């Protein structure tokens, strides 16, 4: 795992954890919008590190590495963590460990539940094929989705696939599909998803509410998996600022 740091050194700390198959660079537009108000740590998940051959280990190992980093670099405290998809699952496991303080946590379409065992192998190989085709046969997926949003995801796949390859995708999806969130701790936890992924997201929300009744759920109309971040980073930035009281602090200082 690798950590890229941006922004202001003495500002509130924001950690960004990307989804499976994409690099930290998917956050670059968001980073540019927030780097004057936050010290930003963008995580490179093992198996998906640009320019370096790494192997994905497990969700729990990735969470443990994040916890160790925050303990060493930030005295066991950060202001906000935003995890996209698999990144959201990693953030949820960080909160489950309850070894560091995360003031505000955003789980964007995080898969918190396992799938039936009989589905795990077929789906992980299907997803691996999807990522492989993103890297090798992008024209087909552009024709299917007709979307600038998906073009960005395709470009991200192309950045990291040469370094983790098929094995990172298979191992990543296996860990996602076979792990269940059993508890979660935090003062302010948000779960986001789009209406176009509601079929998958609603069971995750239901489970999370059982563990943490005070979770704040936001559903974004006409959005698909990861689309809010890709197409509307200014909306993501606005909410992160609001959650962390950045605008309030600025007005007070003025």
Protein backbone atom coordinates (compact mmCIF):
# COMPACT_ATOMS: atom_id res chain seq x y z
CA UNK A 1 0.00 0.00 0.00
CA UNK A 2 1.18 3.48 -0.85
CA UNK A 3 0.03 6.91 0.36
CA UNK A 4 0.11 10.10 -1.73
CA UNK A 5 -0.12 13.36 0.24
CA UNK A 6 -1.53 16.64 -1.09
CA UNK A 7 -2.76 19.96 0.27
CA UNK A 8 -1.95 21.92 3.42
CA UNK A 9 0.18 20.34 6.11
CA UNK A 10 -1.59 21.75 9.17
CA UNK A 11 -5.14 21.50 7.79
CA UNK A 12 -7.81 18.89 8.67
CA UNK A 13 -6.80 15.45 7.38
CA UNK A 14 -8.89 13.84 4.63
CA UNK A 15 -8.16 10.27 3.53
CA UNK A 16 -9.39 9.02 0.14
CA UNK A 17 -9.55 5.28 -0.63
CA UNK A 18 -10.35 4.22 -4.23
CA UNK A 19 -12.36 1.27 -5.48
CA UNK A 20 -11.14 -1.99 -6.94
CA UNK A 21 -9.44 -1.74 -10.31
CA UNK A 22 -8.83 2.00 -10.24
CA UNK A 23 -5.94 4.15 -9.05
CA UNK A 24 -5.79 7.02 -6.58
CA UNK A 25 -5.81 9.34 -9.61
CA UNK A 26 -9.58 8.94 -9.87
CA UNK A 27 -9.59 11.45 -6.98
CA UNK A 28 -7.43 14.10 -8.71
CA UNK A 29 -10.37 16.41 -9.65
CA UNK A 30 -11.67 16.16 -6.06
CA UNK A 31 -8.21 16.78 -4.64
CA UNK A 32 -7.86 19.96 -6.69
CA UNK A 33 -11.12 21.22 -5.21
CA UNK A 34 -10.12 20.51 -1.60
CA UNK A 35 -6.36 20.90 -1.38
CA UNK A 36 -6.56 24.48 -0.06
CA UNK A 37 -8.68 23.41 2.93
CA UNK A 38 -7.38 19.91 3.74
CA UNK A 39 -4.27 17.82 4.06
CA UNK A 40 -5.24 14.98 1.74
CA UNK A 41 -3.95 11.41 1.83
CA UNK A 42 -4.84 9.41 -1.30
CA UNK A 43 -4.38 5.68 -0.80
CA UNK A 44 -3.02 3.28 -3.40
CA UNK A 45 -4.51 -0.12 -2.57
CA UNK A 46 -2.23 -3.13 -2.98
CA UNK A 47 -2.65 -4.74 -6.37
CA UNK A 48 -3.62 -1.41 -7.93
CA UNK A 49 -0.53 0.74 -7.40
CA UNK A 50 0.58 2.73 -10.44
CA UNK A 51 4.08 1.85 -11.60
CA UNK A 52 4.72 -0.86 -8.99
CA UNK A 53 4.00 -4.59 -9.01
CA UNK A 54 2.02 -5.46 -5.88
CA UNK A 55 -0.42 -8.18 -4.82
CA UNK A 56 -3.79 -7.66 -3.22
CA UNK A 57 -3.83 -9.33 0.19
CA UNK A 58 -7.21 -8.94 1.89
CA UNK A 59 -9.68 -6.29 3.00
CA UNK A 60 -8.59 -6.71 6.60
CA UNK A 61 -4.90 -6.37 5.74
CA UNK A 62 -5.58 -3.20 3.75
CA UNK A 63 -7.55 -1.79 6.71
CA UNK A 64 -4.71 -2.71 9.08
CA UNK A 65 -2.21 -0.85 6.89
CA UNK A 66 -4.42 2.24 6.92
CA UNK A 67 -4.72 2.06 10.70
CA UNK A 68 -0.95 1.70 11.16
CA UNK A 69 -0.31 4.65 8.84
CA UNK A 70 -2.76 6.91 10.70
CA UNK A 71 -1.28 5.88 14.06
CA UNK A 72 2.24 6.76 12.94
CA UNK A 73 1.56 9.88 10.86
CA UNK A 74 -1.43 11.50 12.55
CA UNK A 75 -1.35 10.30 16.14
CA UNK A 76 -4.31 7.94 15.59
CA UNK A 77 -6.68 10.69 14.43
CA UNK A 78 -7.99 11.93 11.09
CA UNK A 79 -10.87 14.28 10.36
CA UNK A 80 -12.51 12.51 7.44
CA UNK A 81 -12.25 9.32 5.37
CA UNK A 82 -14.01 8.82 2.04
CA UNK A 83 -14.02 5.34 0.54
CA UNK A 84 -15.42 4.48 -2.89
CA UNK A 85 -16.81 0.94 -3.37
CA UNK A 86 -14.03 -1.41 -2.22
CA UNK A 87 -12.44 1.66 -0.65
CA UNK A 88 -15.63 2.13 1.35
CA UNK A 89 -15.39 -1.45 2.55
CA UNK A 90 -11.82 -0.82 3.68
CA UNK A 91 -12.94 2.30 5.55
CA UNK A 92 -15.77 0.32 7.19
CA UNK A 93 -13.26 -2.25 8.44
CA UNK A 94 -11.06 0.54 9.78
CA UNK A 95 -14.08 1.72 11.77
CA UNK A 96 -14.82 -1.83 12.85
CA UNK A 97 -11.30 -2.17 14.31
CA UNK A 98 -11.94 0.98 16.40
CA UNK A 99 -8.22 1.67 16.91
CA UNK A 100 -8.12 5.19 15.49
CA UNK A 101 -10.47 8.17 15.49
CA UNK A 102 -12.20 9.07 12.22
CA UNK A 103 -14.39 12.10 12.86
CA UNK A 104 -16.44 11.75 9.66
CA UNK A 105 -16.66 8.69 7.42
CA UNK A 106 -18.25 8.39 3.96
CA UNK A 107 -18.95 4.94 2.57
CA UNK A 108 -19.79 5.47 -1.11
CA UNK A 109 -21.61 2.34 -2.34
CA UNK A 110 -19.53 0.14 -0.04
CA UNK A 111 -20.22 -3.63 -0.27
CA UNK A 112 -20.66 -4.55 3.40
CA UNK A 113 -22.26 -7.99 3.01
CA UNK A 114 -20.95 -11.27 1.57
CA UNK A 115 -22.65 -13.07 -1.27
CA UNK A 116 -23.93 -16.66 -1.17
CA UNK A 117 -20.98 -19.02 -1.48
CA UNK A 118 -22.21 -20.53 -4.73
CA UNK A 119 -22.14 -17.09 -6.35
CA UNK A 120 -18.65 -16.05 -5.27
CA UNK A 121 -16.57 -17.92 -7.86
CA UNK A 122 -18.76 -17.14 -10.90
CA UNK A 123 -19.00 -13.44 -10.05
CA UNK A 124 -15.33 -12.91 -9.29
CA UNK A 125 -14.38 -14.46 -12.63
CA UNK A 126 -17.07 -12.42 -14.38
CA UNK A 127 -15.75 -9.23 -12.78
CA UNK A 128 -12.22 -10.20 -13.70
CA UNK A 129 -13.33 -10.64 -17.30
CA UNK A 130 -15.03 -7.23 -17.17
CA UNK A 131 -11.82 -5.55 -15.98
CA UNK A 132 -9.75 -7.46 -18.55
CA UNK A 133 -12.03 -6.26 -21.34
CA UNK A 134 -11.84 -2.70 -19.98
CA UNK A 135 -8.08 -2.86 -20.45
CA UNK A 136 -7.96 -4.75 -23.76
CA UNK A 137 -11.25 -4.01 -25.52
CA UNK A 138 -12.46 -0.58 -24.52
CA UNK A 139 -14.42 0.07 -27.69
CA UNK A 140 -17.06 -2.53 -26.79
CA UNK A 141 -17.77 -1.00 -23.36
CA UNK A 142 -17.93 2.52 -24.76
CA UNK A 143 -20.54 1.29 -27.23
CA UNK A 144 -22.55 -0.38 -24.43
CA UNK A 145 -22.51 2.47 -21.94
CA UNK A 146 -22.25 5.59 -24.14
CA UNK A 147 -20.89 7.44 -21.14
CA UNK A 148 -18.04 9.82 -20.40
CA UNK A 149 -18.32 8.53 -16.83
CA UNK A 150 -17.47 4.99 -17.91
CA UNK A 151 -14.65 6.27 -20.14
CA UNK A 152 -12.96 7.58 -17.00
CA UNK A 153 -13.25 4.18 -15.31
CA UNK A 154 -11.83 2.51 -18.40
CA UNK A 155 -8.85 4.84 -18.36
CA UNK A 156 -8.30 4.07 -14.67
CA UNK A 157 -8.36 0.32 -15.35
CA UNK A 158 -5.69 0.81 -17.99
CA UNK A 159 -3.42 2.58 -15.50
CA UNK A 160 -3.32 -0.17 -12.88
CA UNK A 161 -4.06 -3.42 -14.73
CA UNK A 162 -0.47 -3.95 -15.97
CA UNK A 163 0.84 -3.99 -12.38
CA UNK A 164 -1.66 -6.17 -10.51
CA UNK A 165 -3.32 -7.87 -13.43
CA UNK A 166 -5.95 -10.54 -13.30
CA UNK A 167 -4.73 -11.92 -9.96
CA UNK A 168 -5.31 -8.64 -8.09
CA UNK A 169 -8.85 -8.43 -9.46
CA UNK A 170 -9.68 -12.03 -8.55
CA UNK A 171 -8.23 -11.74 -5.05
CA UNK A 172 -9.86 -8.37 -4.48
CA UNK A 173 -13.33 -9.51 -5.45
CA UNK A 174 -12.99 -12.74 -3.46
CA UNK A 175 -12.20 -10.75 -0.31
CA UNK A 176 -15.09 -8.35 -0.97
CA UNK A 177 -17.60 -11.10 -1.64
CA UNK A 178 -16.73 -13.27 1.37
CA UNK A 179 -16.47 -10.71 4.19
CA UNK A 180 -19.27 -9.32 6.35
CA UNK A 181 -19.15 -6.16 8.45
CA UNK A 182 -20.03 -7.22 12.00
CA UNK A 183 -19.72 -3.94 13.89
CA UNK A 184 -18.86 -0.30 13.27
CA UNK A 185 -17.82 2.63 15.44
CA UNK A 186 -17.82 6.36 14.76
CA UNK A 187 -19.48 9.66 15.54
CA UNK A 188 -20.60 10.57 12.01
CA UNK A 189 -21.04 7.88 9.35
CA UNK A 190 -22.56 8.47 5.91
CA UNK A 191 -23.58 5.96 3.25
CA UNK A 192 -24.01 7.16 -0.33
CA UNK A 193 -25.35 5.43 -3.42
CA UNK A 194 -27.02 6.23 -6.72
CA UNK A 195 -30.53 5.27 -7.75
CA UNK A 196 -29.15 3.16 -10.61
CA UNK A 197 -27.38 0.89 -8.13
CA UNK A 198 -30.17 0.73 -5.56
CA UNK A 199 -30.79 -3.00 -6.06
CA UNK A 200 -27.30 -3.75 -4.77
CA UNK A 201 -27.01 -0.85 -2.33
CA UNK A 202 -30.28 -1.24 -0.40
CA UNK A 203 -29.27 -4.49 1.37
CA UNK A 204 -26.01 -2.82 2.43
CA UNK A 205 -27.95 0.13 3.88
CA UNK A 206 -30.36 -2.17 5.72
CA UNK A 207 -27.46 -4.07 7.27
CA UNK A 208 -25.59 -0.90 8.21
CA UNK A 209 -28.66 0.56 9.90
CA UNK A 210 -28.86 -2.50 12.14
CA UNK A 211 -25.26 -1.96 13.21
CA UNK A 212 -25.40 1.84 13.34
CA UNK A 213 -28.95 3.26 13.45
CA UNK A 214 -27.68 6.85 13.22
CA UNK A 215 -26.09 6.37 9.79
CA UNK A 216 -26.93 9.20 7.37
CA UNK A 217 -27.96 7.84 3.97
CA UNK A 218 -27.88 9.95 0.80
CA UNK A 219 -29.29 8.65 -2.48
CA UNK A 220 -28.33 10.47 -5.67
CA UNK A 221 -30.84 10.52 -8.50
CA UNK A 222 -29.80 9.01 -11.86
CA UNK A 223 -26.33 8.14 -10.56
CA UNK A 224 -24.58 4.81 -11.10
CA UNK A 225 -21.71 3.20 -9.24
CA UNK A 226 -18.98 5.81 -8.70
CA UNK A 227 -20.61 8.29 -11.06
CA UNK A 228 -21.10 11.10 -8.55
CA UNK A 229 -17.35 11.26 -7.92
CA UNK A 230 -16.46 11.07 -11.60
CA UNK A 231 -19.04 13.46 -13.06
CA UNK A 232 -19.73 15.78 -10.12
CA UNK A 233 -16.63 16.05 -7.91
CA UNK A 234 -17.75 19.54 -6.85
CA UNK A 235 -20.81 17.96 -5.16
CA UNK A 236 -18.59 15.51 -3.31
CA UNK A 237 -16.29 18.37 -2.28
CA UNK A 238 -19.23 20.44 -1.05
CA UNK A 239 -20.47 17.66 1.21
CA UNK A 240 -17.02 16.90 2.59
CA UNK A 241 -16.60 20.57 3.48
CA UNK A 242 -20.03 20.65 5.13
CA UNK A 243 -19.39 17.52 7.17
CA UNK A 244 -16.10 18.93 8.41
CA UNK A 245 -17.37 22.46 9.05
CA UNK A 246 -14.74 23.97 6.77
CA UNK A 247 -17.00 26.74 5.48
CA UNK A 248 -18.12 27.55 9.04
CA UNK A 249 -14.52 27.86 10.18
CA UNK A 250 -13.68 30.12 7.26
CA UNK A 251 -16.60 32.45 8.01
CA UNK A 252 -15.65 32.58 11.69
CA UNK A 253 -12.05 33.45 10.85
CA UNK A 254 -13.18 36.24 8.50
